[in-house]
mmCIF file of C-alpha atoms and ligand atoms in Angstrom:
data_model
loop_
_atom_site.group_PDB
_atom_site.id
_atom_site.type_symbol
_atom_site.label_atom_id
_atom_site.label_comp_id
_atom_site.label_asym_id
_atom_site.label_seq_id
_atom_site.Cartn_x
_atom_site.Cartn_y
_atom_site.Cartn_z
ATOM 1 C CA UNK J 1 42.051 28.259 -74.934
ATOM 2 C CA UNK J 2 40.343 29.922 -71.763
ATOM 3 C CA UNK J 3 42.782 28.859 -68.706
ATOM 4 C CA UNK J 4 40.480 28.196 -65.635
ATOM 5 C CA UNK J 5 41.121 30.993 -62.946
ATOM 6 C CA UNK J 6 42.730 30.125 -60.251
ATOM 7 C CA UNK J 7 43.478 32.368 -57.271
ATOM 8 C CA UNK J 8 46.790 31.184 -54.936
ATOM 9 C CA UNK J 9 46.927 32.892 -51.217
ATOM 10 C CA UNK J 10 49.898 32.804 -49.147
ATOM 11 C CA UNK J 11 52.963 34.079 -50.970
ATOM 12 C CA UNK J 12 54.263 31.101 -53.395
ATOM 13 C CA UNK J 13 57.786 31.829 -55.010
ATOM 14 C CA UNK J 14 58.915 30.944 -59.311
ATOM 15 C CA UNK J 15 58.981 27.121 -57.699
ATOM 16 C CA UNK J 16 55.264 26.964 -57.597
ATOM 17 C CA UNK J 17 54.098 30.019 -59.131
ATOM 18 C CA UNK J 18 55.158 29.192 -62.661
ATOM 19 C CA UNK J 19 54.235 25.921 -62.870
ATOM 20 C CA UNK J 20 50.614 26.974 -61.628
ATOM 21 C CA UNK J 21 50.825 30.178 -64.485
ATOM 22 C CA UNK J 22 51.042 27.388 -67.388
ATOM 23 C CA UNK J 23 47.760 25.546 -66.255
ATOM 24 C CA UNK J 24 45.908 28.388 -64.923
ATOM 25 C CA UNK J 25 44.895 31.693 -65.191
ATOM 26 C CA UNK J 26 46.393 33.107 -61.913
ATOM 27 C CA UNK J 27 45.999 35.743 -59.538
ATOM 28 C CA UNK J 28 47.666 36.058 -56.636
ATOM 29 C CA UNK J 29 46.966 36.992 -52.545
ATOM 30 C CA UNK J 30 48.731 37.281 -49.575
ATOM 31 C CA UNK J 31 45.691 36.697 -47.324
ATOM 32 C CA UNK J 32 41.920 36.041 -47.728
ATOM 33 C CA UNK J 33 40.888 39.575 -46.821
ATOM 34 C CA UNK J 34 42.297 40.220 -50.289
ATOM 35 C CA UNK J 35 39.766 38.293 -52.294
ATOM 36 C CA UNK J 36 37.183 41.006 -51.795
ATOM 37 C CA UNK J 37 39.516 43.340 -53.677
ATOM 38 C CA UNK J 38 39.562 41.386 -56.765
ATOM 39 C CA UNK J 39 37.296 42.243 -60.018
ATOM 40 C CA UNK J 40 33.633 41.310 -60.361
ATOM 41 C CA UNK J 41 34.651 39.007 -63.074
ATOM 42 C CA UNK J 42 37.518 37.549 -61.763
ATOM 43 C CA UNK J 43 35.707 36.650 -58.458
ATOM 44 C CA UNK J 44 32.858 34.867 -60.581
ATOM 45 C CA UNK J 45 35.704 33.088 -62.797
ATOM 46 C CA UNK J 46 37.726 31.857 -59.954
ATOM 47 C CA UNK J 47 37.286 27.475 -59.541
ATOM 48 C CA UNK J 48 40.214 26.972 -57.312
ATOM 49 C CA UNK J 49 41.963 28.557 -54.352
ATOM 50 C CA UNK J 50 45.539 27.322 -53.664
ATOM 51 C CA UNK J 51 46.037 28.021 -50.310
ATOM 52 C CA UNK J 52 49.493 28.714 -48.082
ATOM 53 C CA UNK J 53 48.276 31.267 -45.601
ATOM 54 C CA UNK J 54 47.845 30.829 -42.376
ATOM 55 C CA UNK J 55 44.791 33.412 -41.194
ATOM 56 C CA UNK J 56 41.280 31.797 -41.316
ATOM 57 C CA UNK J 57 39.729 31.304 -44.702
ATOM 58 C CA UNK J 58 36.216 31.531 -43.942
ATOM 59 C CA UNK J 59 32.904 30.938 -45.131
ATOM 60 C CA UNK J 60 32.341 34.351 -45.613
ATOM 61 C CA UNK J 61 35.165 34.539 -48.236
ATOM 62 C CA UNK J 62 34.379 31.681 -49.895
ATOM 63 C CA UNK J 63 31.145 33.317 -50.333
ATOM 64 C CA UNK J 64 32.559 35.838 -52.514
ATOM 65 C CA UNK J 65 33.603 33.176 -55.181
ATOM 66 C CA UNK J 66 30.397 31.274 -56.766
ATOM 67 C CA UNK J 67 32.309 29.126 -58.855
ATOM 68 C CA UNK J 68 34.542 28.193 -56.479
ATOM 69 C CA UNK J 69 34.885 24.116 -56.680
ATOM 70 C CA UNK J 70 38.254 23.157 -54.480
ATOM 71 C CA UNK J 71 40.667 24.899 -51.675
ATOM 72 C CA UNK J 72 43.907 22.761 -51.883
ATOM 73 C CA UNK J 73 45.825 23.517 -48.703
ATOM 74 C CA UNK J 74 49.847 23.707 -49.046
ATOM 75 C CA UNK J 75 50.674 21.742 -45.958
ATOM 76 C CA UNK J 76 48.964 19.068 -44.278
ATOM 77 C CA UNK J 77 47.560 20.921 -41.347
ATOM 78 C CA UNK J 78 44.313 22.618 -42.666
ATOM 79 C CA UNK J 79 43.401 23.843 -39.143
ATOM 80 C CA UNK J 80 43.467 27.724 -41.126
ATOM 81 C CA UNK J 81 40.250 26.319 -43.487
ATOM 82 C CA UNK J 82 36.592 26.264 -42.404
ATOM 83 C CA UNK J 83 36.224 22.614 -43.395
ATOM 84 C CA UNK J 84 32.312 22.487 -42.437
ATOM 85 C CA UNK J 85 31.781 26.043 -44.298
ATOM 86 C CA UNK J 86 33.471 24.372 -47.370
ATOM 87 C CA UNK J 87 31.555 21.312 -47.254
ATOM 88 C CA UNK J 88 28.225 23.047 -46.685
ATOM 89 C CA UNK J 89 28.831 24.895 -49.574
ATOM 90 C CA UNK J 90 29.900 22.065 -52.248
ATOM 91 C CA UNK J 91 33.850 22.564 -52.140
ATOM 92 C CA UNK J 92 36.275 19.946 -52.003
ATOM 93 C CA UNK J 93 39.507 20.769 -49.500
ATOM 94 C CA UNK J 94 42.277 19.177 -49.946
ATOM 95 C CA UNK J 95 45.995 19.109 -48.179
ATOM 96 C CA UNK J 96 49.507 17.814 -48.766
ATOM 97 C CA UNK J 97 49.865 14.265 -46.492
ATOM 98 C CA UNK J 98 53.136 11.960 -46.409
ATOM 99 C CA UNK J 99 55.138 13.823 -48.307
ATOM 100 C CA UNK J 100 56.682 15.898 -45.521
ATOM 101 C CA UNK J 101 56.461 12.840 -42.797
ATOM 102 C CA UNK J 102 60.059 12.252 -43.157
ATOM 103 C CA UNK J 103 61.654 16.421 -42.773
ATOM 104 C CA UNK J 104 58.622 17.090 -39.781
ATOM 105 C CA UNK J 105 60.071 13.827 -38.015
ATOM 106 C CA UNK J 106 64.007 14.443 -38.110
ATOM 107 C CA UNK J 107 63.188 17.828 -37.001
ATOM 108 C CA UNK J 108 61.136 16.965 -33.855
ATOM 109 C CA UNK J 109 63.920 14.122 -32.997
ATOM 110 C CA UNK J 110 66.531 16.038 -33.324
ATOM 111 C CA UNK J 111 65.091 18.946 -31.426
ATOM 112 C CA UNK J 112 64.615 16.560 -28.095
ATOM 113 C CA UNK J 113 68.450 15.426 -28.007
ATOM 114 C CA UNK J 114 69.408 18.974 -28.711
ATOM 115 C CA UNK J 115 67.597 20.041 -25.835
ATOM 116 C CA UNK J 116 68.545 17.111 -23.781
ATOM 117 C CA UNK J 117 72.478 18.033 -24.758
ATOM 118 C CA UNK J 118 71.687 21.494 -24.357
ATOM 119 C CA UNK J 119 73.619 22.011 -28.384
ATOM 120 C CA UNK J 120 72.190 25.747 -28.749
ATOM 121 C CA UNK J 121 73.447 26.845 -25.276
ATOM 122 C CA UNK J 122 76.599 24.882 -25.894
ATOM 123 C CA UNK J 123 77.170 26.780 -29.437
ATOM 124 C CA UNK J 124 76.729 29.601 -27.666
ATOM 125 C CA UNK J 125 79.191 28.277 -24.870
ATOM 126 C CA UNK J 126 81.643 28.812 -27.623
ATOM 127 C CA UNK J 127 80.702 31.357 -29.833
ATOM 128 C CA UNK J 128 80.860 33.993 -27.048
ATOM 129 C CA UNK J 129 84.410 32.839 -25.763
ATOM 130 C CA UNK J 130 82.919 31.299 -22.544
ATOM 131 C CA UNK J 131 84.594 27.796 -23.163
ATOM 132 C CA UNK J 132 87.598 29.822 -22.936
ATOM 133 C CA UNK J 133 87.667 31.813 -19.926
ATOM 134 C CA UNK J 134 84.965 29.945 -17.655
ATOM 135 C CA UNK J 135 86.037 26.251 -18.599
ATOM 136 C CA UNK J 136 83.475 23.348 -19.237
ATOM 137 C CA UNK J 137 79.386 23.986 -19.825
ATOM 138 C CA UNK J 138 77.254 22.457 -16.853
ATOM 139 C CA UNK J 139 76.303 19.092 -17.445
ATOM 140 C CA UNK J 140 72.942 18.252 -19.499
ATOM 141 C CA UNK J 141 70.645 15.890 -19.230
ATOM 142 C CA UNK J 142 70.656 11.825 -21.368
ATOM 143 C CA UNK J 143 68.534 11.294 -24.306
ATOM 144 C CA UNK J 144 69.395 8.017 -25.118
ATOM 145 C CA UNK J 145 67.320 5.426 -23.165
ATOM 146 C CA UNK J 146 64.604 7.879 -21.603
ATOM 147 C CA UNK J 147 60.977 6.979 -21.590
ATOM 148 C CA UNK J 148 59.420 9.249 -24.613
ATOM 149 C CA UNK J 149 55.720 9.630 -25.059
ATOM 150 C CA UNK J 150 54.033 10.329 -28.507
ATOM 151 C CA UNK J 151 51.007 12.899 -27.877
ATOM 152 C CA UNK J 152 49.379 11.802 -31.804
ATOM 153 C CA UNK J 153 50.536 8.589 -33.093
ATOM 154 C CA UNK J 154 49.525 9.739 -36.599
ATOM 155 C CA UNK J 155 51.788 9.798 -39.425
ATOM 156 C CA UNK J 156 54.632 11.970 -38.764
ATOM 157 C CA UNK J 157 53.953 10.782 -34.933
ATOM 158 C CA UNK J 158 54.839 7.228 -35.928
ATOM 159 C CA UNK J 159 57.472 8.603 -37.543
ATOM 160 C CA UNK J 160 59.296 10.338 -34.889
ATOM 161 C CA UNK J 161 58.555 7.078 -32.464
ATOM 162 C CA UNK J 162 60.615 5.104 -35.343
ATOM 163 C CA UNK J 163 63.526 7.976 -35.241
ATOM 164 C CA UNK J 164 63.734 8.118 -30.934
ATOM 165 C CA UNK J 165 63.457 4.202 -30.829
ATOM 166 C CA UNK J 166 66.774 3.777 -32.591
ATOM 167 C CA UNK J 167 68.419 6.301 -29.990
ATOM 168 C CA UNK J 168 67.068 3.449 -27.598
ATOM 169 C CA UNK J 169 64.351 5.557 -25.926
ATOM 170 C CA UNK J 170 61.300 3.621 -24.509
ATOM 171 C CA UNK J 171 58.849 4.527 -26.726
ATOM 172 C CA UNK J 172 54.950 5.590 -25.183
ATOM 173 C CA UNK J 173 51.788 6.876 -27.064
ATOM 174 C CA UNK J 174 48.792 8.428 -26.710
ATOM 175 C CA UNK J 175 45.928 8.368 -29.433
ATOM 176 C CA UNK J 176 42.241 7.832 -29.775
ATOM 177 C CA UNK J 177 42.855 4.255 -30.218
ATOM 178 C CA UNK J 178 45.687 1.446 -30.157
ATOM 179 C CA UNK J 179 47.919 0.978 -33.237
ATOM 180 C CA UNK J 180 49.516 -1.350 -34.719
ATOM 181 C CA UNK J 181 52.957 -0.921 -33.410
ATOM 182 C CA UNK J 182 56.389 -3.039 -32.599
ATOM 183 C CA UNK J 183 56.704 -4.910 -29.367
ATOM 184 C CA UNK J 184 57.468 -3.253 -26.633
ATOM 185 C CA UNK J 185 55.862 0.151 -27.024
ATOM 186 C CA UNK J 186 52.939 1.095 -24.877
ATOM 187 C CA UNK J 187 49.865 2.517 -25.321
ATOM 188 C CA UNK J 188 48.026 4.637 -22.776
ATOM 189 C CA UNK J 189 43.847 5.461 -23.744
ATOM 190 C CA UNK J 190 44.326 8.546 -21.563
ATOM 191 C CA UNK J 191 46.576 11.567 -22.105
ATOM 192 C CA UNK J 192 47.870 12.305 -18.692
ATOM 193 C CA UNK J 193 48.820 8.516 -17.888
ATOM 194 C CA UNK J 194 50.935 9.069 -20.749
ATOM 195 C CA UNK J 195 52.486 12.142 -19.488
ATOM 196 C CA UNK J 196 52.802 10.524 -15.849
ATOM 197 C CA UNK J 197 54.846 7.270 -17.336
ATOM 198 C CA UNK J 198 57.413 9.526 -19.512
ATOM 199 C CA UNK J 199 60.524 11.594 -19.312
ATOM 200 C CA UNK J 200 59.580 13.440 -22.381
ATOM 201 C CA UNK J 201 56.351 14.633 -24.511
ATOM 202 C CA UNK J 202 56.448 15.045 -28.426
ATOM 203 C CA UNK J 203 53.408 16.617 -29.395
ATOM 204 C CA UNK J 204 52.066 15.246 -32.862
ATOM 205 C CA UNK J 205 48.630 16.329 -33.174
ATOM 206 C CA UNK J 206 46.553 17.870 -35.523
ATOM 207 C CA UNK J 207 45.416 21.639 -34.720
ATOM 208 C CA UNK J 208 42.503 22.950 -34.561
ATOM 209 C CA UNK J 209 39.499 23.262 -31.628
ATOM 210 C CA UNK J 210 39.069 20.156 -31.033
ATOM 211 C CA UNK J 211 43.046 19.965 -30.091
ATOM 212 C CA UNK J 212 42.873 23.187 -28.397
ATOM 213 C CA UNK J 213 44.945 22.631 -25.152
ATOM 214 C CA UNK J 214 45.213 19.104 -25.342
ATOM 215 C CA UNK J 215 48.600 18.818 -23.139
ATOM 216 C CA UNK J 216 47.163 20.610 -20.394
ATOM 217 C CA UNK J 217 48.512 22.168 -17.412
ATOM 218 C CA UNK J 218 47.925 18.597 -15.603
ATOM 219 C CA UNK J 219 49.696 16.829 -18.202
ATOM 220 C CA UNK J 220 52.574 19.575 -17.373
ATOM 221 C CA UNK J 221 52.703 19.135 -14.304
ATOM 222 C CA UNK J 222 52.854 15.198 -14.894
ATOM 223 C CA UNK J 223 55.237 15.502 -16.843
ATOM 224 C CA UNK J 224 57.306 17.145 -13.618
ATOM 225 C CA UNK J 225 60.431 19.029 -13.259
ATOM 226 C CA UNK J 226 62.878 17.436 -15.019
ATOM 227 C CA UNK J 227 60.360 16.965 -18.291
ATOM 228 C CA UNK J 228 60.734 18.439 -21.630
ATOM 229 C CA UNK J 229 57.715 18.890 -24.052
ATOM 230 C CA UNK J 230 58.554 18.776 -27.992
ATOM 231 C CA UNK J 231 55.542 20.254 -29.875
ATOM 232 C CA UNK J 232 56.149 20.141 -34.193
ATOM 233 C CA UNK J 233 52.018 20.136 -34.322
ATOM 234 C CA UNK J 234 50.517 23.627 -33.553
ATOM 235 C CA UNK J 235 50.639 26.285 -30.894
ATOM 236 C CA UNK J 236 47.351 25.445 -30.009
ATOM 237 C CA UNK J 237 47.613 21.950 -28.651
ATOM 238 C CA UNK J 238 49.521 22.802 -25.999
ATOM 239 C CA UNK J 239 48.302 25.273 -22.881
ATOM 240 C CA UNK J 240 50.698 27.430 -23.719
ATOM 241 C CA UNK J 241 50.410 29.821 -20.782
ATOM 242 C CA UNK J 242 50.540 27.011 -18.706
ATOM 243 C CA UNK J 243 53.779 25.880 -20.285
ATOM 244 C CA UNK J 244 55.618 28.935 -20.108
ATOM 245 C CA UNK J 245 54.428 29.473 -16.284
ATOM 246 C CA UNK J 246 56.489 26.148 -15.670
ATOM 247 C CA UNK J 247 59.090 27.231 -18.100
ATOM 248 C CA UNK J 248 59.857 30.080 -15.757
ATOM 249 C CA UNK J 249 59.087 28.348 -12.198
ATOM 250 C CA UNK J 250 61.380 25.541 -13.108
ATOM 251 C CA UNK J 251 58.594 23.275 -13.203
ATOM 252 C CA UNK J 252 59.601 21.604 -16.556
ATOM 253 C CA UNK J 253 63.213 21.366 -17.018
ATOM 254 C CA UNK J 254 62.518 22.394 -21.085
ATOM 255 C CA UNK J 255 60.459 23.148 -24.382
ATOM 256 C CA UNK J 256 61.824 22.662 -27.936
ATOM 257 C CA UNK J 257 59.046 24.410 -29.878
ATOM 258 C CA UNK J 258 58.607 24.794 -33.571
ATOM 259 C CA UNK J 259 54.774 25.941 -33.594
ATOM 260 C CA UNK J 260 53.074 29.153 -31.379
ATOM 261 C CA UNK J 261 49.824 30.436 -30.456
ATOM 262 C CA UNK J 262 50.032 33.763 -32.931
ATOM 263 C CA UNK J 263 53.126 32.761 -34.298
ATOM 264 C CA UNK J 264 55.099 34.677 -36.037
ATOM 265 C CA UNK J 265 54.290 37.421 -33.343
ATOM 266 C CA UNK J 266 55.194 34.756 -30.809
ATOM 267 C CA UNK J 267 54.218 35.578 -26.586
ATOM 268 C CA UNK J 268 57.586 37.690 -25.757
ATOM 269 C CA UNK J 269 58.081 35.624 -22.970
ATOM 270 C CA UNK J 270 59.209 32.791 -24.791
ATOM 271 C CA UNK J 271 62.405 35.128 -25.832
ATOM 272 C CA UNK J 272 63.304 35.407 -22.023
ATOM 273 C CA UNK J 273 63.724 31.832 -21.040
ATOM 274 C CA UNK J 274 66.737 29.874 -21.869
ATOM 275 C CA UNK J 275 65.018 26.846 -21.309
ATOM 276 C CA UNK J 276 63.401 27.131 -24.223
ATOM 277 C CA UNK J 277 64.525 25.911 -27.678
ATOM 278 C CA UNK J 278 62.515 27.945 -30.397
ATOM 279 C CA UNK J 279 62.719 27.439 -34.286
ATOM 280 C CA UNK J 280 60.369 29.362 -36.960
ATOM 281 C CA UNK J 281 58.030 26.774 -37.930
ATOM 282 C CA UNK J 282 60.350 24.959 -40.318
ATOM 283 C CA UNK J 283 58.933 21.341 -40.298
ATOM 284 C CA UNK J 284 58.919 20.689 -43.579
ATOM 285 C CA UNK J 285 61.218 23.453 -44.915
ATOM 286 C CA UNK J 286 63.467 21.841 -46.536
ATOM 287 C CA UNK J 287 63.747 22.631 -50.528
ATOM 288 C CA UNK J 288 63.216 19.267 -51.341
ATOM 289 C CA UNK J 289 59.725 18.826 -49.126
ATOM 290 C CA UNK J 290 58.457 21.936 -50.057
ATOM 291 C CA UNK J 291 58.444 21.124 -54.023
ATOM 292 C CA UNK J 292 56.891 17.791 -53.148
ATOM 293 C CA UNK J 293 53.931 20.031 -51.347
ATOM 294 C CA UNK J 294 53.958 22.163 -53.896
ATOM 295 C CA UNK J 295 53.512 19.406 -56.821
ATOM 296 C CA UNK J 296 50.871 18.129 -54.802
ATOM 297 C CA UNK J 297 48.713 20.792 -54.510
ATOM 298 C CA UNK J 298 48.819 21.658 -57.716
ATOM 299 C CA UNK J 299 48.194 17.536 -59.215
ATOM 300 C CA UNK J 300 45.182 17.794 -56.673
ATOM 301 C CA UNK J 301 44.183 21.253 -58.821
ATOM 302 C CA UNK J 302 44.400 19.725 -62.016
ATOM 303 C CA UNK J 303 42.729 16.643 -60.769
ATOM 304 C CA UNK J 304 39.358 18.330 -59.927
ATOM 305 C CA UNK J 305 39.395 20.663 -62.934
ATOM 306 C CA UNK J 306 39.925 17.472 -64.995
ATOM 307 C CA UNK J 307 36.802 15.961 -63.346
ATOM 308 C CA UNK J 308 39.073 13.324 -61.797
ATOM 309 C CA UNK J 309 39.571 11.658 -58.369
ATOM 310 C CA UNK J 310 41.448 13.773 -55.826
ATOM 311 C CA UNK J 311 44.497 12.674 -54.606
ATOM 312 C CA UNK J 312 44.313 13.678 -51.035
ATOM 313 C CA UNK J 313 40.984 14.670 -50.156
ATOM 314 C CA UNK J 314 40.144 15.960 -46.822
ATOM 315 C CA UNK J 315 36.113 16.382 -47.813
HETATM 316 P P1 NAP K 401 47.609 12.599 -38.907
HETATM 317 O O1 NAP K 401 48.256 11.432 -39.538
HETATM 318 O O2 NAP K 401 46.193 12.916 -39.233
HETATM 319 O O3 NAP K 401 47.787 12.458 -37.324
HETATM 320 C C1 NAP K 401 47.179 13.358 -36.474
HETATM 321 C C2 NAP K 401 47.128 12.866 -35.063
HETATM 322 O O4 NAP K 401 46.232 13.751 -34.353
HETATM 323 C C3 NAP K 401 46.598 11.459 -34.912
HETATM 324 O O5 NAP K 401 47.354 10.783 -33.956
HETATM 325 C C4 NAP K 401 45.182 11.683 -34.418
HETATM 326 O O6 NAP K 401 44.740 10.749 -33.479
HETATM 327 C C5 NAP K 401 45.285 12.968 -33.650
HETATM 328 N N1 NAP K 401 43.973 13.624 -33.592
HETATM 329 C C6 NAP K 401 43.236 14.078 -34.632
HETATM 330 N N2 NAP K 401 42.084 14.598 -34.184
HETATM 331 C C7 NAP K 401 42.092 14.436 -32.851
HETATM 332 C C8 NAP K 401 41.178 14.765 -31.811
HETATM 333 N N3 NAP K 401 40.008 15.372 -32.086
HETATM 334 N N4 NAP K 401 41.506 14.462 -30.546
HETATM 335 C C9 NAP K 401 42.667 13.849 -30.277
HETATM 336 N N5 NAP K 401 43.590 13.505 -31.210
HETATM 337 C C10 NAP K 401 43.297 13.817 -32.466
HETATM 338 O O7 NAP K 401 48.402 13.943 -39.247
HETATM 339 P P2 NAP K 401 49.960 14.109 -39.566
HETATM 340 O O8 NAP K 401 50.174 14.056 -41.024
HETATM 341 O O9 NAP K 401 50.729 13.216 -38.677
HETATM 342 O O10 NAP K 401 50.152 15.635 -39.126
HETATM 343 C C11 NAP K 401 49.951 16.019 -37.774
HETATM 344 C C12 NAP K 401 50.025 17.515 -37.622
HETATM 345 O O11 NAP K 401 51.380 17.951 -37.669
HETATM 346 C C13 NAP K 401 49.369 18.339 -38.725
HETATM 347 O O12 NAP K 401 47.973 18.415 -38.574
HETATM 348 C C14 NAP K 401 50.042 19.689 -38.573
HETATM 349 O O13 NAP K 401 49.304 20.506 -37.683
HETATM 350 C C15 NAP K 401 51.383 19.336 -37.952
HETATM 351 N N6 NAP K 401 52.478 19.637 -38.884
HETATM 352 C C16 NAP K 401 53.438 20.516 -38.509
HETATM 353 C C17 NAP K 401 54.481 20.810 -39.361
HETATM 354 C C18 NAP K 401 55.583 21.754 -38.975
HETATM 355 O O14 NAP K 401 56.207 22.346 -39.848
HETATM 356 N N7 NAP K 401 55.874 21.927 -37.691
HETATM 357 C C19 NAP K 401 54.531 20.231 -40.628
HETATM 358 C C20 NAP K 401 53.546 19.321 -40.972
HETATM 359 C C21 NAP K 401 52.523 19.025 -40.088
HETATM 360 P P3 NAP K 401 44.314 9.249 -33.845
HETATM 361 O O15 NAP K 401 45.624 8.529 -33.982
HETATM 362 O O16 NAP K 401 43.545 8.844 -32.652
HETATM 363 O O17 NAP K 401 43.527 9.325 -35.102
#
């Protein structure tokens, strides 16, 4: 039997890789550009793209593959995949919901109270010997109790609300319309009334241009000097330059940030301030998550080559 061709971008390890070998025929990319490199015949076999890369997959690549029927994203943001090329064009696009709500969420909660409590600095504190020959670590600032606002009330947004509401933080949000949400938490139609009620921001959002910039320099500034912004979403949604400006001027006490315009070739200024917690996009990298993503994007796959209904269809 003829496996159908399948062509996975993005560097996938055994964990996915094999599992995709016994169902397709596959070839495998680190980045769009390479899809032009591939045979004649393989580009008019290939049905399905499994896609973990990050650099713009185009409509001019998807050009290149007539057959092509689905692009199933490996993550949930699909921010990297021309969604209105794809659509023009026939192809379904799907991406990898729910699944890593619960990892994305402990890791933005956990990254405001360590940069309330100032834990990396305080390692630090002891790692270099400072504990012992300066005494105590300045005092940081309380997490508990503080008034946190949700920038994206989605679903790893309402899941970081549940996670800061049992440290007994006042829980605000900002989305395009009200949800349906416990007592007591407060909704705010506009962006920068959210950021002028809070103590903190966690950004939730999706990427992409529409997002581009949302927390703006007003909202920084809002936000005020002894604010910290949280951003799990993308780079993009936040004005980045305007963040780091108040970064350095003291204009926001902190930034816990697991997502960066360019990242990995993150601004070098980020690497000067201290202020700053900075982690290497690891959301949903745990080993656990990441073979739930992976199973998913390969059920939604086999799903459209079986002719069936997708399981998490974006278009
Ligand atoms: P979701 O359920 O679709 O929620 C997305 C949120 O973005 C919603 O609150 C939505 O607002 C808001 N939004 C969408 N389009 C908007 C627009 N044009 N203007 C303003 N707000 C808009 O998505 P999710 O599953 O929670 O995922 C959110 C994002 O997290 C992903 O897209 C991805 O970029 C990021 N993420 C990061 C990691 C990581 O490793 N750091 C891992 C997974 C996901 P409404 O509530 O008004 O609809």
């Amino acid at each position: 039997m003829t496996l159908p061709l399948l062509i996975a971008i993005g560097g996938y390890a055994d964990v996915d890789a094999v599992p995709m070998q016994a169902a397709c025929d596959v070839r495998f990319l680190m980045s769009p550009d390479e899809i032009a490199t591939l045979p004649d015949s393989d580009r008019a076999a290939a049905r399905a793209i499994a896609y973990k890369a990050h650099a713009p997959l185009n409509g001019a690549a998807m050009d290149l593959l007539p057959e092509l029927g689905i692009i199933s994203n490996y993550g949930v943001g699909y921010d990297a995949i021309d969604v209105d090329a794809a659509q023009a064009r026939g192809i379904r696009v799907t991406n990898t919901p729910g699944v890593l709500n619960d990892d994305v969420a402990d890791i933005a909660a956990t990254m405001l109270i360590a940069q309330c409590r100032q834990m990396v600095p305080a390692s630090d504190w002891v790692r270099t010997g400072t504990w012992a020959s300066e005494g105590a670590m300045p005092l940081a600032r309380k997490a508990s109790g503080g008034k946190v606002g949700i920038v994206g009330l989605g679903r790893i947004g309402r899941e970081i609300a549940d996670r800061l509401a049992a440290f007994k933080m006042e829980i605000h949000y900002h989305s395009r319309s009200a949800k349906d949400v416990p007592a007591g938490w407060t909704y705010h139609a506009d962006a920068l009334a959210l950021a002028e009620a809070v103590d903190f921001l966690v950004v939730a959002l999706v990427g992409g241009p529409e997002t581009q910039g949302y927390v703006s320099a007003e909202m920084i500034a809002a936000l005020g000097a002894d604010g910290i912004i949280v951003n799990i979403s993308r780079g993009s949604t936040i004005d980045e330059e305007a963040m780091i400006l108040a970064l350095q001027t003291g204009a926001l006490r902190g930034a816990a940030l697991d997502v960066f315009m360019g990242e990995p070739d993150i601004d070098p200024r980020f690497l000067a301030l201290d202020n700053a917690l900075l982690l290497p996009h690891i959301g949903s990298a745990t080993t656990e998550t990441r073979a739930a993503m992976g199973a998913l994007q390969r059920q939604n796959i086999a799903a459209f080559l079986a002719g069936d209904p997708l399981l998490t269809p974006v278009v």
